[in-house]
XYZ file of C-alpha atoms in Angstrom:
268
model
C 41.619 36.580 -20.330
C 41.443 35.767 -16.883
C 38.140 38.042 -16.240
C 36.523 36.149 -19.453
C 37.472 32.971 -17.653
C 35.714 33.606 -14.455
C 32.598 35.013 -15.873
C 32.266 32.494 -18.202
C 32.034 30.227 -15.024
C 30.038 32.527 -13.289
C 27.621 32.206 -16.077
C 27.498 28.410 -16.191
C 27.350 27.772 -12.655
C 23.690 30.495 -12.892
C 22.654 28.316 -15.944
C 23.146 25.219 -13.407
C 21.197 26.505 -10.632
C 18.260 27.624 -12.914
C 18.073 24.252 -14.354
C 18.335 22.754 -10.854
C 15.463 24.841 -9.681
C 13.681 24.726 -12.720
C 13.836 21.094 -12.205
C 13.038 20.839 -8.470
C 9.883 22.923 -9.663
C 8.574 20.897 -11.979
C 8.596 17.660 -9.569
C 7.167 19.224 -6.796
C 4.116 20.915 -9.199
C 3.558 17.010 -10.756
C -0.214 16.740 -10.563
C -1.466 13.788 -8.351
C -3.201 10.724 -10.211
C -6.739 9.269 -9.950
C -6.434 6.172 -7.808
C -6.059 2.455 -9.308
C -8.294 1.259 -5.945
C -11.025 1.986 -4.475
C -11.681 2.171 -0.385
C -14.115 2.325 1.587
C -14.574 3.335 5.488
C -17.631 2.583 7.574
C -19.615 5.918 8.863
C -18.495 6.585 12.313
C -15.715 4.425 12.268
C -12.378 5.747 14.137
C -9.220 4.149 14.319
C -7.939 5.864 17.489
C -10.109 3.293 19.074
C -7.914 0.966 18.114
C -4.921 -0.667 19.785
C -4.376 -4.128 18.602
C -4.704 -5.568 14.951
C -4.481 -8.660 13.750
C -3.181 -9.554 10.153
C -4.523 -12.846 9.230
C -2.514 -15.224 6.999
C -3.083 -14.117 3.418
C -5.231 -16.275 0.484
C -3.108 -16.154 -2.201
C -5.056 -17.176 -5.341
C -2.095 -16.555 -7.772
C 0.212 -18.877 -8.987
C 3.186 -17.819 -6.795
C 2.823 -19.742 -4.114
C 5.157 -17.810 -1.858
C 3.496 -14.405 -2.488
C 0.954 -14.649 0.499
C 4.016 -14.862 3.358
C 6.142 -11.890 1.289
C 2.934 -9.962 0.810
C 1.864 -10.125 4.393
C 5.187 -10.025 5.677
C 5.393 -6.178 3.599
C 2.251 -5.066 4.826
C 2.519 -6.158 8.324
C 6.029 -3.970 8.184
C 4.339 -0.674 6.702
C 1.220 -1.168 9.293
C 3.643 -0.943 11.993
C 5.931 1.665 10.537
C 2.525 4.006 10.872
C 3.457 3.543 14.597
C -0.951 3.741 15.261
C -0.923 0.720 16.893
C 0.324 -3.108 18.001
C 0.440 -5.176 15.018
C 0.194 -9.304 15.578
C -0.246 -12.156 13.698
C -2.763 -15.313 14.765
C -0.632 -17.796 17.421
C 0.352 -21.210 15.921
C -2.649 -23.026 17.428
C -5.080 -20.693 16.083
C -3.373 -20.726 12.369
C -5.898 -23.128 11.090
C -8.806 -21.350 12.253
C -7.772 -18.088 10.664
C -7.062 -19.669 7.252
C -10.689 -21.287 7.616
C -12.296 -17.575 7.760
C -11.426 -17.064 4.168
C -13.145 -20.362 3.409
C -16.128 -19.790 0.845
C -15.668 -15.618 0.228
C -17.305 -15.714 4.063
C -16.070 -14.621 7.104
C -17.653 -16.545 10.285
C -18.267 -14.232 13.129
C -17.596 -16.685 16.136
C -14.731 -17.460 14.669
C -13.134 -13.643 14.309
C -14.627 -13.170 17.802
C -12.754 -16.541 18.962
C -9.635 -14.726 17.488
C -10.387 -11.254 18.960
C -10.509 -12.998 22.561
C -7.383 -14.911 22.160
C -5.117 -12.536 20.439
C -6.694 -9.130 22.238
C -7.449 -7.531 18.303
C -9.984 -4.569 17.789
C -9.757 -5.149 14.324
C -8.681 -7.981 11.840
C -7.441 -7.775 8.768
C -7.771 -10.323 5.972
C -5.518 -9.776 2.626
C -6.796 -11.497 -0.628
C -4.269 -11.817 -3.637
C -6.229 -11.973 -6.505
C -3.249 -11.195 -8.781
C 0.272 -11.281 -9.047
C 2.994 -11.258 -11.534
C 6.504 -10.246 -9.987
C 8.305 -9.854 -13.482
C 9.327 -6.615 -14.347
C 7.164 -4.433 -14.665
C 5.163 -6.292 -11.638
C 1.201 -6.204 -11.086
C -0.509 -7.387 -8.409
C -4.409 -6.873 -7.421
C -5.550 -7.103 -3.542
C -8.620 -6.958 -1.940
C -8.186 -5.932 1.566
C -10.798 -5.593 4.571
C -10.854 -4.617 8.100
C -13.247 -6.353 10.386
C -14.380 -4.792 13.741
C -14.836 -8.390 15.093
C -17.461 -6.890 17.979
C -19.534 -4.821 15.347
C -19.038 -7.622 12.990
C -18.829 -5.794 10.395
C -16.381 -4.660 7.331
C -14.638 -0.833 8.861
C -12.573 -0.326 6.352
C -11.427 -1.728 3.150
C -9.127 -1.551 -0.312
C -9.864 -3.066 -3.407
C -7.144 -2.481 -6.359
C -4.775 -3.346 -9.042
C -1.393 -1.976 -8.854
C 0.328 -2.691 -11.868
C 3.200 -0.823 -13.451
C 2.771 -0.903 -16.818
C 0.707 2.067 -16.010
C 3.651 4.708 -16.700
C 1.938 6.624 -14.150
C 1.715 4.017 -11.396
C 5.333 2.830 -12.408
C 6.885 6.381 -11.395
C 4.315 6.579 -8.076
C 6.324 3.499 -7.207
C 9.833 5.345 -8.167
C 8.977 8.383 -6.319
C 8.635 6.219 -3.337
C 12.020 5.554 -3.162
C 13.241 8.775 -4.617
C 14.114 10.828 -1.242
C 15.710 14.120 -3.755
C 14.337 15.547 -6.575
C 17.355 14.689 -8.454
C 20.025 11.891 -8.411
C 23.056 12.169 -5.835
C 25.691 13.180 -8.800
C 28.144 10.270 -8.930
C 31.350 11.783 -7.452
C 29.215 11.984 -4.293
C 29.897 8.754 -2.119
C 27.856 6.333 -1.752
C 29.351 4.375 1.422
C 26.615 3.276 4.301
C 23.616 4.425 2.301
C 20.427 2.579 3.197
C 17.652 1.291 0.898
C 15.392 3.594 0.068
C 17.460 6.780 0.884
C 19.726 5.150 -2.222
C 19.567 6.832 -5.326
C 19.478 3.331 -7.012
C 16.699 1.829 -5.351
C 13.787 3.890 -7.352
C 15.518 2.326 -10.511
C 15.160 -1.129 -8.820
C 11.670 -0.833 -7.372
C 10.673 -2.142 -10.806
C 12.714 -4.976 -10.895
C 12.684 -6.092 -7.152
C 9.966 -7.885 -5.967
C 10.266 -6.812 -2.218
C 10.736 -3.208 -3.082
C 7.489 -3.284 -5.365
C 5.703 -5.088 -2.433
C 6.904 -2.591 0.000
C 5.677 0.163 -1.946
C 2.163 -1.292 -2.533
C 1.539 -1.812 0.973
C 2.662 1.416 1.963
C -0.411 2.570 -0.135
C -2.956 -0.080 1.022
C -2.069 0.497 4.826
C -2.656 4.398 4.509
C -5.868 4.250 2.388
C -7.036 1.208 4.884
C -6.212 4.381 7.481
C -8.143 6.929 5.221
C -4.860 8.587 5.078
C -3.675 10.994 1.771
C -1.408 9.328 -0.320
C 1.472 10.786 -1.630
C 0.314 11.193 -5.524
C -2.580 9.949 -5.711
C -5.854 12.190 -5.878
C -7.847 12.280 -2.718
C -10.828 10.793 -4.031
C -12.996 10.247 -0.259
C -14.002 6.774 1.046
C -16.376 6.233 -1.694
C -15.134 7.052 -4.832
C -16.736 6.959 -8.253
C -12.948 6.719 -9.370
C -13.002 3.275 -8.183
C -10.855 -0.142 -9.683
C -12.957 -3.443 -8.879
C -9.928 -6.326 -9.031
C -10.840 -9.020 -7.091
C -14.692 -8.010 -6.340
C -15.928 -11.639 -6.736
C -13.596 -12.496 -3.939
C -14.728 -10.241 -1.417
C -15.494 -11.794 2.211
C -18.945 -11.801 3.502
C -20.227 -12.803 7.778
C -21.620 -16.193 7.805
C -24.804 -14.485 9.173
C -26.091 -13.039 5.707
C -25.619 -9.541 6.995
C -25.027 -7.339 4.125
C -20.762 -6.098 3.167
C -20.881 -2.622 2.467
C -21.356 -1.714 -1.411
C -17.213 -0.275 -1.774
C -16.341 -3.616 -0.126
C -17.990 -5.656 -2.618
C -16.735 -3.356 -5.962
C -19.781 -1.310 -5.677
C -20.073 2.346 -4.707
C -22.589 4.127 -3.645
């Protein structure tokens, strides 16, 4: 009785670890997505040339009027968790000069040089919200650009909707959070675990506006880099796979001089 005992266990505990690596298998084989954004990069471009950005405050054209701060608040955070470079915001007395650059979908380029000399910046970024809902599941559309204020010109840029209704974009955002490819079993304890090594906080990304803002910077700040994204097909800087949010909104120099086509919802 006592052998049939213990191989009964031995055979349940070899059912459990083919399930567990059956399971492990099948996350690590999930196929990567087509992108819900496009990007684009300017030829020659390199950010290793870069030491300084500047994040400019954020035009928030949705109804939540305290989604610009949060928004730039979570990007500013992922752009320096890259650890590429100083990150900085615009000084107090220069605030209403860098809100004025967003003024008529133009950018004016004595005005991002005026910025580049004050604050040090090789590049500036602007952040348009051209969409936002934070209720579960949460949306938002951005249209972000780069601006090399000495070429005067658009280096990089990503123009997208995020929005989690998509059951495919709403378990990117999970995965994001979920550091094991299964749950922590529950008799494991829990005590001084932090955010997103937490078994809960996939389930919350959903429901927590911070977390979902987190996780959609992460993604704009590494395509802005030309970086892969964890699953998300690598679709190059000028992809046909390309989602236009936002494209009317797109900033343009003062001077005429033409955006390039992915900046403006166009690919070439």
């Amino acid at each position: 009785m006592r052998r049939f005992a213990v191989a009964a266990l031995a055979a349940a505990l070899a059912a459990a670890g083919c399930a567990f690596l059956s399971g492990t298998k099948k996350i690590s084989n999930k196929k990567p997505e087509p992108p819900t954004f496009s990007q684009y990069h300017l030829d020659g471009w390199e950010w290793d040339r870069v030491d300084r950005v500047l994040v400019l405050p954020v035009l928030n054209e949705s109804q939540y009027t305290r989604a610009g701060d949060e928004v730039r608040a979570a990007f500013t955070s992922e752009l320096q968790r890259l650890g590429r470079f100083e990150v900085v915001a615009a000084p107090d007395d220069k605030a209403l000069l860098a809100l004025q650059i967003h003024r008529g979908g133009r950018f004016d380029e004595a005005a991002m040089l005026d910025l580049a000399r004050h604050t040090s910046a090789d590049v500036i970024v602007h952040i348009i919200i051209t969409h936002y809902s934070p209720f579960p599941r949460p949306r938002i559309g951005l249209v972000v650009q780069a601006v090399g204020p000495q070429e005067a010109k658009v280096v990089a840029s990503v123009d997208g909707l995020w929005d989690t209704t998509d059951a495919a974009v709403a378990e990117r955002c999970r995965r994001f959070y979920r550091q094991r490819p299964h749950t922590r079993p529950p008799f494991i304890a829990r005590n001084y675990v932090v955010e997103s090594d937490d078994g809960l906080a996939a389930d919350l990304a959903l429901d927590s506006p911070a977390l979902f803002q987190r996780w959609v910077s992460q993604e704009v700040a590494l395509a802005l880099l030309g970086r892969p994204i964890p699953g998300v097909i690598s679709s190059g800087t000028k992809s046909q796979l390309a989602a236009t949010a936002g494209a009317a909104s797109c900033v343009q120099p003062v001077s005429g001089a033409a955006v390039p086509d992915a900046a403006a919802g166009k690919v070439k």
